[in-house]
Short mmCIF file of C-alpha atoms in Angstrom, two decimals:
data_model
loop_
_atom_site.label_atom_id
_atom_site.label_comp_id
_atom_site.label_asym_id
_atom_site.label_seq_id
_atom_site.Cartn_x
_atom_site.Cartn_y
_atom_site.Cartn_z
CA UNK A 53 19.02 67.69 -8.64
CA UNK A 54 20.27 64.12 -8.06
CA UNK A 55 23.81 63.23 -8.56
CA UNK A 56 24.96 59.66 -7.97
CA UNK A 57 28.60 58.72 -8.03
CA UNK A 58 30.16 55.10 -7.84
CA UNK A 59 27.24 53.85 -5.95
CA UNK A 60 27.47 50.24 -4.81
CA UNK A 61 25.56 47.76 -2.64
CA UNK A 62 26.96 44.37 -1.68
CA UNK A 63 24.83 41.85 0.29
CA UNK A 64 26.98 39.38 2.11
CA UNK A 65 25.71 35.79 2.48
CA UNK A 66 27.31 32.56 3.74
CA UNK A 67 28.19 31.40 0.22
CA UNK A 68 29.23 34.60 -1.56
CA UNK A 69 28.89 38.38 -1.79
CA UNK A 70 26.15 39.59 -4.09
CA UNK A 71 26.73 42.90 -5.75
CA UNK A 72 23.24 44.21 -6.36
CA UNK A 73 24.44 47.75 -7.44
CA UNK A 74 27.77 47.96 -8.97
CA UNK A 75 29.68 51.42 -9.15
CA UNK A 76 26.59 53.14 -10.63
CA UNK A 77 26.96 56.77 -11.82
CA UNK A 78 23.90 58.83 -12.79
CA UNK A 79 22.50 62.28 -13.00
CA UNK A 80 18.78 63.23 -12.83
CA UNK A 81 17.70 66.69 -13.59
CA UNK A 82 15.22 68.79 -11.62
CA UNK A 83 11.58 68.39 -12.68
CA UNK A 84 12.17 65.50 -15.14
CA UNK A 85 10.45 62.09 -15.02
CA UNK A 86 13.41 59.65 -15.04
CA UNK A 87 12.82 55.85 -15.74
CA UNK A 88 15.12 53.00 -14.70
CA UNK A 89 14.27 49.73 -16.49
CA UNK A 90 15.59 46.35 -16.05
CA UNK A 91 14.67 42.75 -15.73
CA UNK A 92 14.28 40.81 -12.59
CA UNK A 93 17.63 40.73 -10.72
CA UNK A 94 19.16 43.76 -12.42
CA UNK A 95 19.39 45.60 -9.19
CA UNK A 96 16.80 48.45 -9.87
CA UNK A 97 14.79 47.93 -6.66
CA UNK A 98 17.94 47.99 -4.61
CA UNK A 99 18.95 51.08 -6.43
CA UNK A 100 15.74 53.12 -5.74
CA UNK A 101 15.79 52.04 -1.98
CA UNK A 102 19.36 53.38 -1.70
CA UNK A 103 18.21 56.73 -2.94
CA UNK A 104 16.43 57.49 0.27
CA UNK A 105 18.73 55.07 2.31
CA UNK A 106 15.97 52.40 3.00
CA UNK A 107 19.08 50.42 1.95
CA UNK A 108 22.43 51.59 3.23
CA UNK A 109 25.00 51.77 0.42
CA UNK A 110 28.27 49.85 0.73
CA UNK A 111 30.16 52.74 -0.93
CA UNK A 112 29.47 55.77 -3.18
CA UNK A 113 27.77 59.02 -2.88
CA UNK A 114 24.18 60.32 -3.45
CA UNK A 115 23.81 64.06 -3.74
CA UNK A 116 19.95 65.12 -3.51
CA UNK A 117 18.58 68.59 -3.01
CA UNK A 118 21.97 70.09 -2.35
CA UNK A 119 22.64 67.48 0.52
CA UNK A 120 24.93 64.50 0.65
CA UNK A 121 22.41 61.90 1.79
CA UNK A 122 25.17 59.23 2.52
CA UNK A 123 26.77 61.48 5.02
CA UNK A 124 23.67 62.41 6.98
CA UNK A 125 23.16 61.25 10.64
CA UNK A 126 19.85 59.32 11.33
CA UNK A 127 18.23 62.47 12.70
CA UNK A 128 19.11 64.64 9.83
CA UNK A 129 18.22 61.88 7.41
CA UNK A 130 14.86 61.68 8.96
CA UNK A 131 14.21 65.39 8.09
CA UNK A 132 15.76 65.00 4.54
CA UNK A 133 13.32 62.15 3.87
CA UNK A 134 10.42 64.50 4.21
CA UNK A 135 11.56 65.96 0.90
CA UNK A 136 11.49 62.47 -0.72
CA UNK A 137 8.22 60.78 -1.28
CA UNK A 138 8.06 57.05 -2.19
CA UNK A 139 5.15 54.78 -3.61
CA UNK A 140 5.29 50.96 -3.77
CA UNK A 141 4.11 48.16 -5.96
CA UNK A 142 1.82 46.72 -3.25
CA UNK A 143 0.58 50.13 -1.88
CA UNK A 144 1.78 49.65 1.77
CA UNK A 145 -1.32 51.08 3.26
CA UNK A 146 -2.62 50.98 6.84
CA UNK A 147 -5.55 48.69 6.45
CA UNK A 148 -7.17 49.79 9.82
CA UNK A 149 -7.19 53.43 8.78
CA UNK A 150 -9.39 55.34 6.27
CA UNK A 151 -8.13 56.96 3.03
CA UNK A 152 -8.08 60.21 5.03
CA UNK A 153 -6.11 58.96 7.90
CA UNK A 154 -3.60 57.09 5.55
CA UNK A 155 -2.79 60.42 3.83
CA UNK A 156 -2.59 62.36 7.02
CA UNK A 157 -0.20 59.82 8.70
CA UNK A 158 3.03 61.40 7.50
CA UNK A 159 1.74 64.85 8.61
CA UNK A 160 1.01 63.51 12.08
CA UNK A 161 4.51 62.22 12.32
CA UNK A 162 5.79 65.55 11.20
CA UNK A 163 3.85 67.21 13.93
CA UNK A 164 1.64 69.27 11.70
CA UNK A 165 -1.34 70.89 13.50
CA UNK A 166 -4.77 69.21 12.99
CA UNK A 167 -6.41 72.19 11.09
CA UNK A 168 -3.46 72.23 8.52
CA UNK A 169 -3.55 68.46 8.21
CA UNK A 170 -7.35 68.51 7.43
CA UNK A 171 -6.68 71.15 4.71
CA UNK A 172 -3.67 69.44 3.13
CA UNK A 173 -5.34 66.01 3.12
CA UNK A 174 -8.48 67.37 1.44
CA UNK A 175 -6.30 69.01 -1.18
CA UNK A 176 -4.49 65.79 -1.94
CA UNK A 177 -7.66 63.73 -2.08
CA UNK A 178 -8.91 66.18 -4.84
CA UNK A 179 -5.54 66.10 -6.64
CA UNK A 180 -5.38 62.29 -7.04
CA UNK A 181 -9.07 61.89 -7.98
CA UNK A 182 -10.58 60.32 -4.80
CA UNK A 183 -13.22 63.01 -3.92
CA UNK A 184 -15.84 61.31 -1.71
CA UNK A 185 -13.66 58.43 -0.66
CA UNK A 186 -11.96 59.90 2.33
CA UNK A 187 -13.95 57.84 4.79
CA UNK A 188 -13.45 54.52 2.89
CA UNK A 189 -10.96 51.79 4.09
CA UNK A 190 -8.46 50.33 1.77
CA UNK A 191 -10.36 47.02 1.57
CA UNK A 192 -13.14 48.96 0.07
CA UNK A 193 -10.96 50.29 -2.89
CA UNK A 194 -9.86 49.07 -6.19
CA UNK A 195 -6.14 48.59 -6.97
CA UNK A 196 -5.94 51.88 -8.82
CA UNK A 197 -7.65 53.69 -5.97
CA UNK A 198 -5.33 52.16 -3.42
CA UNK A 199 -2.26 53.40 -5.46
CA UNK A 200 -3.93 56.86 -5.62
CA UNK A 201 -3.93 56.86 -1.78
CA UNK A 202 -0.36 55.81 -1.86
CA UNK A 203 0.50 58.66 -4.17
CA UNK A 204 -1.39 61.21 -2.02
CA UNK A 205 0.35 59.99 1.09
CA UNK A 206 3.66 60.31 -0.60
CA UNK A 207 2.89 63.98 -1.42
CA UNK A 208 1.74 64.90 2.02
CA UNK A 209 4.88 66.67 3.11
CA UNK A 210 5.48 68.49 -0.19
CA UNK A 211 8.47 66.42 -1.30
CA UNK A 212 10.78 67.61 -4.06
CA UNK A 213 11.45 64.16 -5.25
CA UNK A 214 8.90 61.16 -5.76
CA UNK A 215 10.27 57.55 -5.93
CA UNK A 216 8.21 55.01 -7.69
CA UNK A 217 9.08 51.38 -7.06
CA UNK A 218 7.28 49.31 -9.66
CA UNK A 219 4.06 51.42 -8.89
CA UNK A 220 1.97 50.01 -11.81
CA UNK A 221 3.15 46.48 -12.04
CA UNK A 222 0.24 45.16 -9.82
CA UNK A 223 -2.39 46.98 -12.05
CA UNK A 224 -4.27 46.13 -15.19
CA UNK A 225 -3.36 48.07 -18.33
CA UNK A 226 -6.25 50.42 -18.27
CA UNK A 227 -5.66 51.33 -14.65
CA UNK A 228 -1.80 51.56 -15.26
CA UNK A 229 -2.39 54.25 -17.86
CA UNK A 230 -4.64 56.19 -15.55
CA UNK A 231 -1.93 56.17 -12.86
CA UNK A 232 0.58 57.12 -15.38
CA UNK A 233 -1.45 60.09 -16.43
CA UNK A 234 -1.87 61.10 -12.78
CA UNK A 235 1.96 61.07 -12.42
CA UNK A 236 2.46 63.30 -15.47
CA UNK A 237 -0.19 65.73 -14.09
CA UNK A 238 1.64 65.89 -10.77
CA UNK A 239 4.88 66.39 -12.52
CA UNK A 240 3.63 69.24 -14.55
CA UNK A 241 1.60 70.86 -11.71
CA UNK A 242 4.05 70.62 -8.98
CA UNK A 243 7.34 70.57 -10.87
CA UNK A 244 8.15 67.39 -8.97
CA UNK A 245 11.22 65.24 -10.00
CA UNK A 246 10.02 61.66 -10.50
CA UNK A 247 12.33 58.64 -10.47
CA UNK A 248 10.51 55.37 -11.32
CA UNK A 249 11.73 51.88 -11.83
CA UNK A 250 9.88 49.47 -13.91
CA UNK A 251 10.32 46.33 -16.16
CA UNK A 252 7.76 47.52 -18.59
CA UNK A 253 8.82 49.63 -21.59
CA UNK A 254 5.26 50.93 -22.12
CA UNK A 255 5.64 52.82 -18.74
CA UNK A 256 8.85 54.35 -19.91
CA UNK A 257 7.53 55.17 -23.40
CA UNK A 258 4.40 56.90 -21.96
CA UNK A 259 5.66 59.34 -19.38
CA UNK A 260 9.60 59.36 -18.99
CA UNK A 261 11.83 62.09 -20.53
CA UNK A 262 14.99 60.07 -20.02
CA UNK A 263 15.80 56.38 -19.20
CA UNK A 264 18.57 54.19 -17.87
CA UNK A 265 18.78 50.51 -18.64
CA UNK A 266 20.18 48.36 -15.73
CA UNK A 267 21.67 44.92 -16.12
CA UNK A 268 23.71 43.07 -13.43
CA UNK A 269 23.67 46.17 -11.12
CA UNK A 270 25.03 48.52 -13.75
CA UNK A 271 23.70 51.17 -15.99
CA UNK A 272 24.47 49.75 -19.55
CA UNK A 273 22.65 52.46 -21.56
CA UNK A 274 20.98 55.86 -20.85
CA UNK A 275 19.63 58.72 -22.77
CA UNK A 276 16.55 60.55 -24.04
CA UNK A 277 13.63 58.04 -24.30
CA UNK A 278 13.21 58.79 -28.07
CA UNK A 279 16.83 58.34 -28.72
CA UNK A 280 16.94 55.01 -26.88
CA UNK A 281 13.82 53.85 -28.87
CA UNK A 282 15.49 54.82 -32.31
CA UNK A 283 19.06 53.70 -31.51
CA UNK A 284 19.07 51.00 -28.84
CA UNK A 285 22.66 49.71 -28.51
CA UNK A 286 22.68 46.91 -26.10
CA UNK A 287 20.88 43.62 -26.59
CA UNK A 288 18.86 44.13 -23.27
CA UNK A 289 17.64 47.51 -24.52
CA UNK A 290 16.60 46.17 -27.86
CA UNK A 291 14.55 43.52 -26.10
CA UNK A 292 12.85 46.25 -24.06
CA UNK A 293 12.13 48.41 -27.17
CA UNK A 294 10.62 45.27 -28.92
CA UNK A 295 8.02 45.04 -25.97
CA UNK A 296 6.55 48.23 -27.52
CA UNK A 297 7.60 48.55 -31.11
CA UNK A 298 8.87 45.17 -32.15
CA UNK A 299 7.78 41.75 -33.06
CA UNK A 300 8.50 39.33 -30.26
CA UNK A 301 9.06 36.60 -33.02
CA UNK A 302 11.13 39.15 -35.04
CA UNK A 303 13.79 36.55 -36.00
CA UNK A 304 11.25 34.14 -37.29
CA UNK A 305 9.31 36.94 -39.01
CA UNK A 306 12.41 38.16 -40.82
CA UNK A 307 13.24 34.62 -41.80
CA UNK A 308 9.89 34.11 -43.36
CA UNK A 309 10.18 37.52 -45.10
CA UNK A 310 13.61 36.45 -46.72
CA UNK A 311 11.89 33.17 -47.79
CA UNK A 312 8.77 34.60 -49.23
CA UNK A 313 9.97 38.03 -50.63
CA UNK A 314 13.27 37.03 -52.35
CA UNK A 315 12.74 39.42 -55.22
CA UNK A 316 13.84 43.12 -54.58
CA UNK A 317 15.21 44.46 -51.38
CA UNK A 318 13.71 44.42 -47.92
CA UNK A 319 14.39 47.58 -45.82
CA UNK A 320 13.32 48.93 -42.48
CA UNK A 321 12.41 52.67 -42.14
CA UNK A 322 12.61 54.52 -38.96
CA UNK A 323 10.34 57.61 -38.58
CA UNK A 324 10.76 60.25 -35.78
CA UNK A 325 8.62 63.14 -34.64
CA UNK A 326 7.03 64.99 -37.61
CA UNK A 327 8.53 62.40 -40.00
CA UNK A 328 5.73 59.94 -38.91
CA UNK A 329 3.43 62.10 -41.14
CA UNK A 330 5.80 62.05 -44.13
CA UNK A 331 4.19 60.48 -47.31
CA UNK A 332 7.45 58.70 -48.21
CA UNK A 333 5.86 55.69 -49.61
CA UNK A 334 3.75 57.51 -52.22
CA UNK A 335 6.93 59.70 -53.03
CA UNK A 336 8.98 56.58 -53.73
CA UNK A 337 6.20 55.27 -56.02
CA UNK A 338 5.95 58.51 -58.05
CA UNK A 339 9.66 59.15 -58.35
CA UNK A 340 11.10 55.81 -59.08
CA UNK A 341 10.09 52.86 -61.34
CA UNK A 342 9.52 50.39 -58.43
CA UNK A 343 6.86 48.67 -56.72
CA UNK A 344 6.69 49.29 -52.93
CA UNK A 345 5.20 46.41 -50.82
CA UNK A 346 4.43 47.34 -47.18
CA UNK A 347 5.24 44.15 -45.00
CA UNK A 348 4.84 45.55 -41.40
CA UNK A 349 4.52 48.91 -39.53
CA UNK A 350 3.90 50.42 -36.20
CA UNK A 351 3.95 53.81 -34.70
CA UNK A 352 3.93 54.84 -30.97
CA UNK A 353 4.13 58.02 -29.02
CA UNK A 354 6.79 58.93 -26.50
CA UNK A 355 7.02 62.20 -24.38
CA UNK A 356 9.53 63.64 -26.93
CA UNK A 357 7.38 62.74 -29.94
CA UNK A 358 6.22 59.92 -32.24
CA UNK A 359 8.34 57.15 -33.28
CA UNK A 360 7.44 54.53 -36.03
CA UNK A 361 9.02 51.64 -37.90
CA UNK A 362 8.06 50.03 -41.24
CA UNK A 363 9.28 47.06 -43.10
CA UNK A 364 8.97 47.38 -46.93
CA UNK A 365 9.95 45.55 -49.97
CA UNK A 366 11.39 47.43 -52.95
CA UNK A 367 10.82 45.54 -56.31
CA UNK A 368 12.34 46.58 -59.71
CA UNK A 369 15.59 47.10 -61.50
CA UNK A 370 18.49 47.03 -58.97
CA UNK A 371 19.66 50.39 -60.11
CA UNK A 372 16.34 51.95 -59.53
CA UNK A 373 16.07 50.29 -56.17
CA UNK A 374 19.53 51.55 -55.20
CA UNK A 375 18.58 55.08 -56.33
CA UNK A 376 15.26 54.87 -54.17
CA UNK A 377 17.40 53.89 -51.14
CA UNK A 378 19.85 56.75 -51.81
CA UNK A 379 16.81 59.12 -51.89
CA UNK A 380 15.46 58.04 -48.65
CA UNK A 381 18.88 58.60 -47.12
CA UNK A 382 18.63 62.22 -48.20
CA UNK A 383 15.45 62.64 -46.09
CA UNK A 384 15.34 62.63 -42.30
CA UNK A 385 13.83 59.16 -42.37
CA UNK A 386 16.42 56.51 -41.32
CA UNK A 387 16.87 53.37 -43.41
CA UNK A 388 18.24 49.91 -42.52
CA UNK A 389 18.92 47.77 -45.50
CA UNK A 390 18.40 44.03 -45.25
CA UNK A 391 17.52 44.23 -41.54
CA UNK A 392 18.56 41.32 -39.25
CA UNK A 393 18.24 40.62 -35.63
#
């Protein structure tokens, strides 16, 4: 669906050249929700604007919908962009136009007949949950409602790809969740490919099938969301996973645990999918002559299933503790002995 090869963007300034995107390679499948996450300055906003050539690439190739976007003339690009919708962090609505007219605007530009425009806009108002608000102006809407207008407008020309540039970062948590639910619904109903960028791992966790982590203009890690949660390799990825699963003071917490729970062995368990329902702790207590002390635990849900972690202390004869750890390793629950940062 989308194939990106050696994509680069260099901004030239008086003092230096800034490489915002650096030889980036990525493949995004048709119909998936693909997340790109990174901290400020990672290059993710530049990257998503390169995808529809709002920014012109310095080098590289973007293949989308069987077209080489980087090789299109301005006229052909204008036509190709009708298949690429985009929503923005700050909505970018026309404040002098009603909800109806904001959504209709791309259809007007495309030369769609008025009767068909009215039909299409009414469909979209219903789809995004704004029934009865067609005559309202943006100033009369909440932030979530404004973003729903932005989503409807982006869908006006029946695009195949929807680009989301920090689409929820200006919203409160409850409104964010409602917008994310809407995006999932659109993805499932329309089979739309969605590419979103964010700095919030909660967004990735909730709706994305796969994720790429950006740092200094490069993709440093990518994969299925559940795999990235379970096995984050890069330090930046571990920081993002800790936003959802971890303890922001993990280093201090482990230090306190090592101070206060010197007896026995402290281990960290990782549960995935159906394993989150496994009664492992009670099994250990029954099968081995040890005491199991639960220190900390958390479970969360991703698009591919549940993921949980638990810190426990095993107290007893060392041979019995070692046997219990060996038993855990025979299950599908992953175990990390003496976890550190």
